[in-house]
Amino acid sequence: MLREIQEIGSHAMDIYNYLLAGIDPRLKEYPLMQNPIPMSAILLCYLLFVLYLGPYIMANRKPFQLKEAMIVYNFTLVALSILIVYEFLMSGWATTYTWRCDPIDTSDSPQALRMVRVAWLFWFSKIIELIDTVFFILRKKHGQVTFLHIFHHSFMPWTWWWGIVYAPGGMGSFHAMVNSSVHVIMYFYYGLSAAGPRFQKFLWWKKYMTAIQLIQFVLVSIHATQYYFMDSCDYQFPMILHLIWMYGTFFFVLFSNFWVQAYVKGKRLPMQDGKQSQNGTAVYTNGKNHANGSSRHENGTTHLSKMKKA
C-alpha cells in the first residue's frame, strides 16, 4: 500500500514537473509566474475569507462605510483597464494581427514581449478584482456574494494563469482585450454609483450594461468559433480556444436569461457581477430596492448592484 502511494506521488510529481517545463520562459521573471502554488494560495485565502473568516469577523460588527475607498478603487480599475486595452491593441490587435488565426509570437521581439507583459497585467488585474468581494463582506452585503460571483472571481484568475504561462498572445488573447474594454465601462459605472446621489442622473444607461455584456460574449464566441471552420490554423493551443468558446457561450445564456427576466418580463432582478441574485426575493420598482418587503437605502441613494463579466 505504501509503495502504491509512493508511485502515485511520483507520477503526480512527474506530471507537475512536466507542466512547469512548458511555461513560457519569457514569463518566469514575472511575479507569481514561477509555479501555480502562490496563485493557488492567494485564491484559497480569498475563498477562506469570503466564505468563513470575513462573515465571522463581521458578524457582530457594524458595516464599514467605504465610499471613498470604493470610488478610488473603481476609477483606478478604469484607468488600468484602459491601459490594458491599449497595450493589447499595440501588441498586435491593431498592428499585425489578422483577427482570424493569429498564432502566438514566441520570439523576443519588442512587440512579442509587449504582448507577454500585457497578458500578465490582465491576469494580475483579476487578482486585484478579488477586492470586489472583500468590499461586500466588509459592508455586510452578504446577499451579493453568490455562488456565481465567487466562482467567477476565483475561476477566472486560476484558468488565466495557465493560459498566459503557456499562451501569452495570439488569437486566445482576444477575449481578454474585449473583457478589459467592457471593464472600462463597468467600473466607470460603479465609480459614479459609489460617488453618491448627485451622480445618479448620469446612470440612466444601467440597462445597456447588460446589452454590452451580451455583445461581449457574442464577439468572444464568434471569434473562437472561426477556428472550427478554418482549413488550417497554426495557433499552438487549440484547447484554450475550446475553453473560451464554452465560457463565452455559458455566460451568454446566463445574461440572456437576466435580460428576459429583467427587461422583457419586468422583474428587474438584482445583479451581481452579471449574475442574478439567488434568493429571488428582491425586485426593483421605481428605482428602489425592495427586499422581503423592506426598502434599503445607502447614504440617501438606492444600492445599485454590480453587473460584471468576466
Short mmCIF file of C-alpha atoms in Angstrom, two decimals:
data_model
loop_
_atom_site.label_atom_id
_atom_site.label_comp_id
_atom_site.label_asym_id
_atom_site.label_seq_id
_atom_site.Cartn_x
_atom_site.Cartn_y
_atom_site.Cartn_z
CA MET A 1 0.00 0.00 0.00
CA LEU A 2 2.80 2.40 0.91
CA ARG A 3 4.57 1.57 -2.33
CA GLU A 4 1.44 2.32 -4.34
CA ILE A 5 1.06 5.69 -2.63
CA GLN A 6 4.71 6.46 -3.38
CA GLU A 7 4.21 5.54 -7.04
CA ILE A 8 1.13 7.76 -7.28
CA GLY A 9 3.08 10.59 -5.68
CA SER A 10 5.96 10.03 -8.07
CA HIS A 11 3.65 10.11 -11.09
CA ALA A 12 1.94 13.24 -9.80
CA MET A 13 5.31 14.95 -9.36
CA ASP A 14 6.33 13.92 -12.88
CA ILE A 15 3.15 15.49 -14.27
CA TYR A 16 3.71 18.63 -12.20
CA ASN A 17 7.30 18.98 -13.43
CA TYR A 18 6.14 18.37 -16.99
CA LEU A 19 3.59 21.16 -16.70
CA LEU A 20 6.16 23.55 -15.25
CA ALA A 21 8.58 22.72 -18.06
CA GLY A 22 6.03 24.05 -20.55
CA ILE A 23 5.89 27.53 -19.00
CA ASP A 24 6.88 30.25 -21.45
CA PRO A 25 10.42 31.23 -20.36
CA ARG A 26 9.64 34.90 -21.03
CA LEU A 27 7.18 34.85 -18.11
CA LYS A 28 9.38 33.23 -15.49
CA GLU A 29 10.68 36.57 -14.24
CA TYR A 30 7.21 37.99 -13.66
CA PRO A 31 5.72 37.93 -10.14
CA LEU A 32 3.70 34.79 -9.25
CA MET A 33 4.53 33.08 -12.56
CA GLN A 34 7.18 30.57 -11.48
CA ASN A 35 4.66 27.92 -10.45
CA PRO A 36 0.92 27.76 -9.62
CA ILE A 37 1.38 27.44 -5.86
CA PRO A 38 1.46 31.18 -4.92
CA MET A 39 -1.50 31.91 -7.18
CA SER A 40 -3.47 28.97 -5.78
CA ALA A 41 -2.61 30.06 -2.22
CA ILE A 42 -3.97 33.56 -2.90
CA LEU A 43 -7.23 32.14 -4.23
CA LEU A 44 -7.57 29.73 -1.31
CA CYS A 45 -7.08 32.61 1.14
CA TYR A 46 -9.71 34.55 -0.82
CA LEU A 47 -12.19 31.69 -0.52
CA LEU A 48 -11.42 31.22 3.17
CA PHE A 49 -12.04 34.91 3.84
CA VAL A 50 -15.23 35.37 1.83
CA LEU A 51 -16.82 32.08 2.89
CA TYR A 52 -15.83 31.83 6.55
CA LEU A 53 -13.40 34.28 8.11
CA GLY A 54 -14.91 37.51 6.76
CA PRO A 55 -18.52 36.77 7.74
CA TYR A 56 -17.31 35.53 11.15
CA ILE A 57 -15.35 38.74 11.80
CA MET A 58 -18.23 40.95 10.67
CA ALA A 59 -20.98 39.00 12.47
CA ASN A 60 -21.15 41.36 15.46
CA ARG A 61 -19.76 44.47 13.82
CA LYS A 62 -21.38 47.35 12.02
CA PRO A 63 -20.83 47.56 8.25
CA PHE A 64 -17.84 49.62 7.18
CA GLN A 65 -18.54 52.81 5.24
CA LEU A 66 -16.13 52.53 2.34
CA LYS A 67 -17.45 55.17 -0.05
CA GLU A 68 -14.13 56.96 -0.64
CA ALA A 69 -12.18 53.71 -0.92
CA MET A 70 -14.68 52.32 -3.45
CA ILE A 71 -14.52 55.47 -5.57
CA VAL A 72 -10.72 55.32 -5.71
CA TYR A 73 -10.77 51.56 -6.32
CA ASN A 74 -13.29 51.70 -9.18
CA PHE A 75 -11.69 54.59 -11.03
CA THR A 76 -8.25 53.03 -10.59
CA LEU A 77 -9.57 49.92 -12.33
CA VAL A 78 -10.99 52.12 -15.09
CA ALA A 79 -7.51 53.53 -15.71
CA LEU A 80 -5.91 50.08 -15.51
CA SER A 81 -8.44 48.62 -17.95
CA ILE A 82 -7.82 51.43 -20.44
CA LEU A 83 -4.09 50.74 -20.24
CA ILE A 84 -4.63 47.00 -20.79
CA VAL A 85 -6.82 47.57 -23.85
CA TYR A 86 -4.28 49.99 -25.33
CA GLU A 87 -1.42 47.56 -24.76
CA PHE A 88 -3.33 44.66 -26.33
CA LEU A 89 -4.02 46.82 -29.39
CA MET A 90 -0.41 47.95 -29.72
CA SER A 91 0.92 44.44 -29.08
CA GLY A 92 -0.78 43.00 -32.12
CA TRP A 93 -4.51 43.51 -32.39
CA ALA A 94 -4.22 46.95 -34.01
CA THR A 95 -0.88 46.31 -35.70
CA THR A 96 -0.02 42.84 -37.04
CA TYR A 97 -2.90 40.55 -36.12
CA THR A 98 -5.43 39.44 -38.73
CA TRP A 99 -8.28 38.91 -36.20
CA ARG A 100 -8.60 35.37 -37.50
CA CYS A 101 -5.94 32.68 -36.98
CA ASP A 102 -3.22 34.54 -35.12
CA PRO A 103 -0.54 32.29 -33.61
CA ILE A 104 1.48 33.19 -30.54
CA ASP A 105 4.69 35.07 -31.30
CA THR A 106 7.26 33.18 -29.23
CA SER A 107 10.17 35.43 -30.19
CA ASP A 108 11.88 38.06 -28.07
CA SER A 109 10.91 40.90 -30.37
CA PRO A 110 9.76 44.14 -28.67
CA GLN A 111 6.15 43.58 -29.77
CA ALA A 112 6.10 39.95 -28.63
CA LEU A 113 7.50 40.93 -25.23
CA ARG A 114 4.93 43.71 -25.02
CA MET A 115 2.18 41.12 -25.52
CA VAL A 116 3.66 38.96 -22.77
CA ARG A 117 3.66 41.95 -20.43
CA VAL A 118 0.04 42.93 -21.06
CA ALA A 119 -1.10 39.30 -20.79
CA TRP A 120 0.46 39.18 -17.32
CA LEU A 121 -1.06 42.56 -16.45
CA PHE A 122 -4.52 41.34 -17.45
CA TRP A 123 -4.11 38.30 -15.21
CA PHE A 124 -2.90 40.45 -12.32
CA SER A 125 -5.94 42.71 -12.72
CA LYS A 126 -8.07 39.66 -11.90
CA ILE A 127 -6.20 39.30 -8.63
CA ILE A 128 -6.91 42.96 -7.86
CA GLU A 129 -10.61 42.43 -8.62
CA LEU A 130 -10.86 39.97 -5.74
CA ILE A 131 -11.23 43.13 -3.64
CA ASP A 132 -14.78 43.41 -5.06
CA THR A 133 -15.87 40.60 -2.77
CA VAL A 134 -13.87 41.91 0.18
CA PHE A 135 -15.84 45.18 -0.06
CA PHE A 136 -19.11 43.24 0.01
CA ILE A 137 -18.04 41.34 3.12
CA LEU A 138 -16.84 44.43 4.98
CA ARG A 139 -20.04 46.27 4.07
CA LYS A 140 -22.09 43.19 5.11
CA LYS A 141 -23.66 42.84 1.68
CA HIS A 142 -23.67 39.07 2.01
CA GLY A 143 -26.58 38.72 -0.39
CA GLN A 144 -24.29 39.93 -3.16
CA VAL A 145 -21.76 37.17 -2.55
CA THR A 146 -23.48 34.49 -4.61
CA PHE A 147 -22.01 31.19 -5.73
CA LEU A 148 -21.62 32.51 -9.26
CA HIS A 149 -19.87 35.64 -8.04
CA ILE A 150 -17.33 33.60 -6.06
CA PHE A 151 -16.95 31.03 -8.83
CA HIS A 152 -16.23 33.70 -11.43
CA HIS A 153 -13.77 35.63 -9.28
CA SER A 154 -11.79 32.53 -8.34
CA PHE A 155 -12.12 30.54 -11.58
CA MET A 156 -11.06 33.38 -13.90
CA PRO A 157 -7.62 34.11 -12.39
CA TRP A 158 -6.90 30.42 -11.89
CA THR A 159 -7.60 29.46 -15.50
CA TRP A 160 -5.97 32.58 -16.91
CA TRP A 161 -2.76 31.79 -15.02
CA TRP A 162 -2.44 28.60 -17.04
CA GLY A 163 -3.49 30.45 -20.16
CA ILE A 164 -0.78 33.07 -20.05
CA VAL A 165 2.09 30.86 -18.87
CA TYR A 166 1.54 28.69 -21.94
CA ALA A 167 -0.07 31.04 -24.45
CA PRO A 168 0.64 34.75 -23.88
CA GLY A 169 -0.86 36.24 -27.01
CA GLY A 170 -2.28 35.07 -30.30
CA MET A 171 -5.97 34.63 -31.03
CA GLY A 172 -6.59 33.32 -27.50
CA SER A 173 -5.99 36.81 -26.10
CA PHE A 174 -8.95 38.35 -27.95
CA HIS A 175 -11.41 37.73 -25.12
CA ALA A 176 -9.03 39.37 -22.63
CA MET A 177 -8.93 42.55 -24.70
CA VAL A 178 -12.73 42.58 -25.08
CA ASN A 179 -13.23 41.87 -21.38
CA SER A 180 -10.97 44.77 -20.42
CA SER A 181 -12.87 47.06 -22.80
CA VAL A 182 -16.11 46.17 -21.04
CA HIS A 183 -14.48 46.74 -17.66
CA VAL A 184 -13.64 50.31 -18.62
CA ILE A 185 -17.37 50.99 -18.93
CA MET A 186 -18.44 48.90 -15.96
CA TYR A 187 -16.01 50.22 -13.37
CA PHE A 188 -16.76 53.74 -14.56
CA TYR A 189 -20.41 52.99 -13.79
CA TYR A 190 -19.51 51.57 -10.37
CA GLY A 191 -17.38 54.62 -9.59
CA LEU A 192 -20.21 57.01 -10.40
CA SER A 193 -22.65 54.87 -8.43
CA ALA A 194 -20.38 54.92 -5.38
CA ALA A 195 -19.94 58.70 -5.64
CA GLY A 196 -23.42 59.42 -4.26
CA PRO A 197 -26.85 60.79 -5.20
CA ARG A 198 -25.63 63.77 -7.18
CA PHE A 199 -24.33 61.40 -9.85
CA GLN A 200 -27.46 59.24 -10.08
CA LYS A 201 -28.79 61.26 -13.01
CA PHE A 202 -25.78 60.11 -15.03
CA LEU A 203 -26.60 56.42 -14.51
CA TRP A 204 -29.60 56.19 -16.84
CA TRP A 205 -27.70 53.72 -19.02
CA LYS A 206 -27.69 50.92 -16.44
CA LYS A 207 -29.93 48.77 -18.63
CA TYR A 208 -27.47 48.90 -21.50
CA MET A 209 -24.69 47.39 -19.43
CA THR A 210 -26.38 44.02 -19.79
CA ALA A 211 -26.54 44.57 -23.56
CA ILE A 212 -22.83 45.39 -23.56
CA GLN A 213 -22.14 42.16 -21.71
CA LEU A 214 -24.19 40.16 -24.21
CA ILE A 215 -22.29 41.75 -27.09
CA GLN A 216 -19.04 40.84 -25.36
CA PHE A 217 -19.92 37.16 -25.15
CA VAL A 218 -21.20 37.08 -28.73
CA LEU A 219 -17.95 38.60 -30.02
CA VAL A 220 -15.80 36.24 -27.96
CA SER A 221 -17.73 33.14 -29.02
CA ILE A 222 -17.82 34.12 -32.71
CA HIS A 223 -14.11 34.83 -32.74
CA ALA A 224 -13.32 31.45 -31.16
CA THR A 225 -15.80 29.69 -33.48
CA GLN A 226 -13.73 30.73 -36.50
CA TYR A 227 -11.20 28.09 -35.56
CA TYR A 228 -13.64 25.27 -36.29
CA PHE A 229 -14.22 26.46 -39.86
CA MET A 230 -10.63 27.08 -40.90
CA ASP A 231 -8.92 24.65 -43.25
CA SER A 232 -5.77 25.05 -41.18
CA CYS A 233 -4.64 27.18 -38.30
CA ASP A 234 -1.26 27.13 -36.60
CA TYR A 235 -2.44 28.53 -33.28
CA GLN A 236 -0.45 26.48 -30.80
CA PHE A 237 -3.03 25.74 -28.08
CA PRO A 238 -6.48 24.82 -29.50
CA MET A 239 -7.65 23.69 -26.04
CA ILE A 240 -7.63 27.32 -24.93
CA LEU A 241 -9.99 28.22 -27.78
CA HIS A 242 -12.34 25.39 -26.79
CA LEU A 243 -12.48 26.69 -23.21
CA ILE A 244 -13.01 30.29 -24.36
CA TRP A 245 -15.90 29.21 -26.58
CA MET A 246 -17.56 27.30 -23.74
CA TYR A 247 -17.00 30.17 -21.31
CA GLY A 248 -18.49 32.75 -23.69
CA THR A 249 -21.49 30.58 -24.51
CA PHE A 250 -22.23 29.78 -20.85
CA PHE A 251 -22.29 33.41 -19.81
CA PHE A 252 -24.25 34.47 -22.88
CA VAL A 253 -27.02 32.09 -21.79
CA LEU A 254 -26.83 33.42 -18.23
CA PHE A 255 -27.01 37.07 -19.28
CA SER A 256 -29.76 36.39 -21.81
CA ASN A 257 -31.87 34.89 -19.04
CA PHE A 258 -31.34 38.00 -16.93
CA TRP A 259 -32.27 40.25 -19.87
CA VAL A 260 -35.53 38.37 -20.39
CA GLN A 261 -36.40 38.35 -16.69
CA ALA A 262 -35.46 41.98 -16.08
CA TYR A 263 -36.37 43.83 -19.26
CA VAL A 264 -38.93 41.64 -21.01
CA LYS A 265 -40.89 40.24 -18.07
CA GLY A 266 -40.16 43.33 -15.97
CA LYS A 267 -38.99 41.54 -12.84
CA ARG A 268 -35.86 43.71 -12.64
CA LEU A 269 -33.93 41.10 -10.70
CA PRO A 270 -30.84 42.45 -8.97
CA MET A 271 -27.49 41.52 -10.45
CA GLN A 272 -24.04 40.98 -9.04
CA ASP A 273 -21.16 40.53 -11.46
CA GLY A 274 -23.63 39.78 -14.19
CA LYS A 275 -25.35 37.08 -12.20
CA GLN A 276 -28.83 37.06 -10.88
CA SER A 277 -29.45 37.16 -7.13
CA GLN A 278 -30.05 33.60 -5.99
CA ASN A 279 -32.56 34.29 -3.25
CA GLY A 280 -35.08 35.57 -5.77
CA THR A 281 -36.79 37.78 -3.20
CA ALA A 282 -35.64 41.24 -4.23
CA VAL A 283 -37.05 43.30 -7.07
CA TYR A 284 -36.54 46.82 -8.32
CA THR A 285 -39.52 49.10 -8.65
CA ASN A 286 -39.39 52.80 -9.37
CA GLY A 287 -35.65 52.75 -8.74
CA LYS A 288 -35.99 51.36 -5.21
CA ASN A 289 -34.67 48.05 -3.99
CA HIS A 290 -37.36 46.16 -2.08
CA ALA A 291 -36.18 43.01 -0.38
CA ASN A 292 -38.65 40.91 1.61
CA GLY A 293 -40.96 43.90 1.87
CA SER A 294 -38.38 46.42 3.06
CA SER A 295 -36.72 49.26 1.20
CA ARG A 296 -32.99 49.71 1.73
CA HIS A 297 -31.15 52.96 1.09
CA GLU A 298 -27.48 53.82 1.49
CA ASN A 299 -26.40 57.43 2.08
CA GLY A 300 -29.74 58.59 0.70
CA THR A 301 -29.42 56.58 -2.51
CA THR A 302 -30.50 53.17 -3.62
CA HIS A 303 -27.85 50.47 -3.65
CA LEU A 304 -27.09 49.57 -7.25
CA SER A 305 -25.96 46.02 -7.82
CA LYS A 306 -22.92 45.42 -9.92
CA MET A 307 -23.06 43.72 -13.29
CA LYS A 308 -19.65 42.42 -14.22
CA LYS A 309 -18.50 39.92 -16.61
CA ALA A 310 -15.85 38.28 -16.77
#
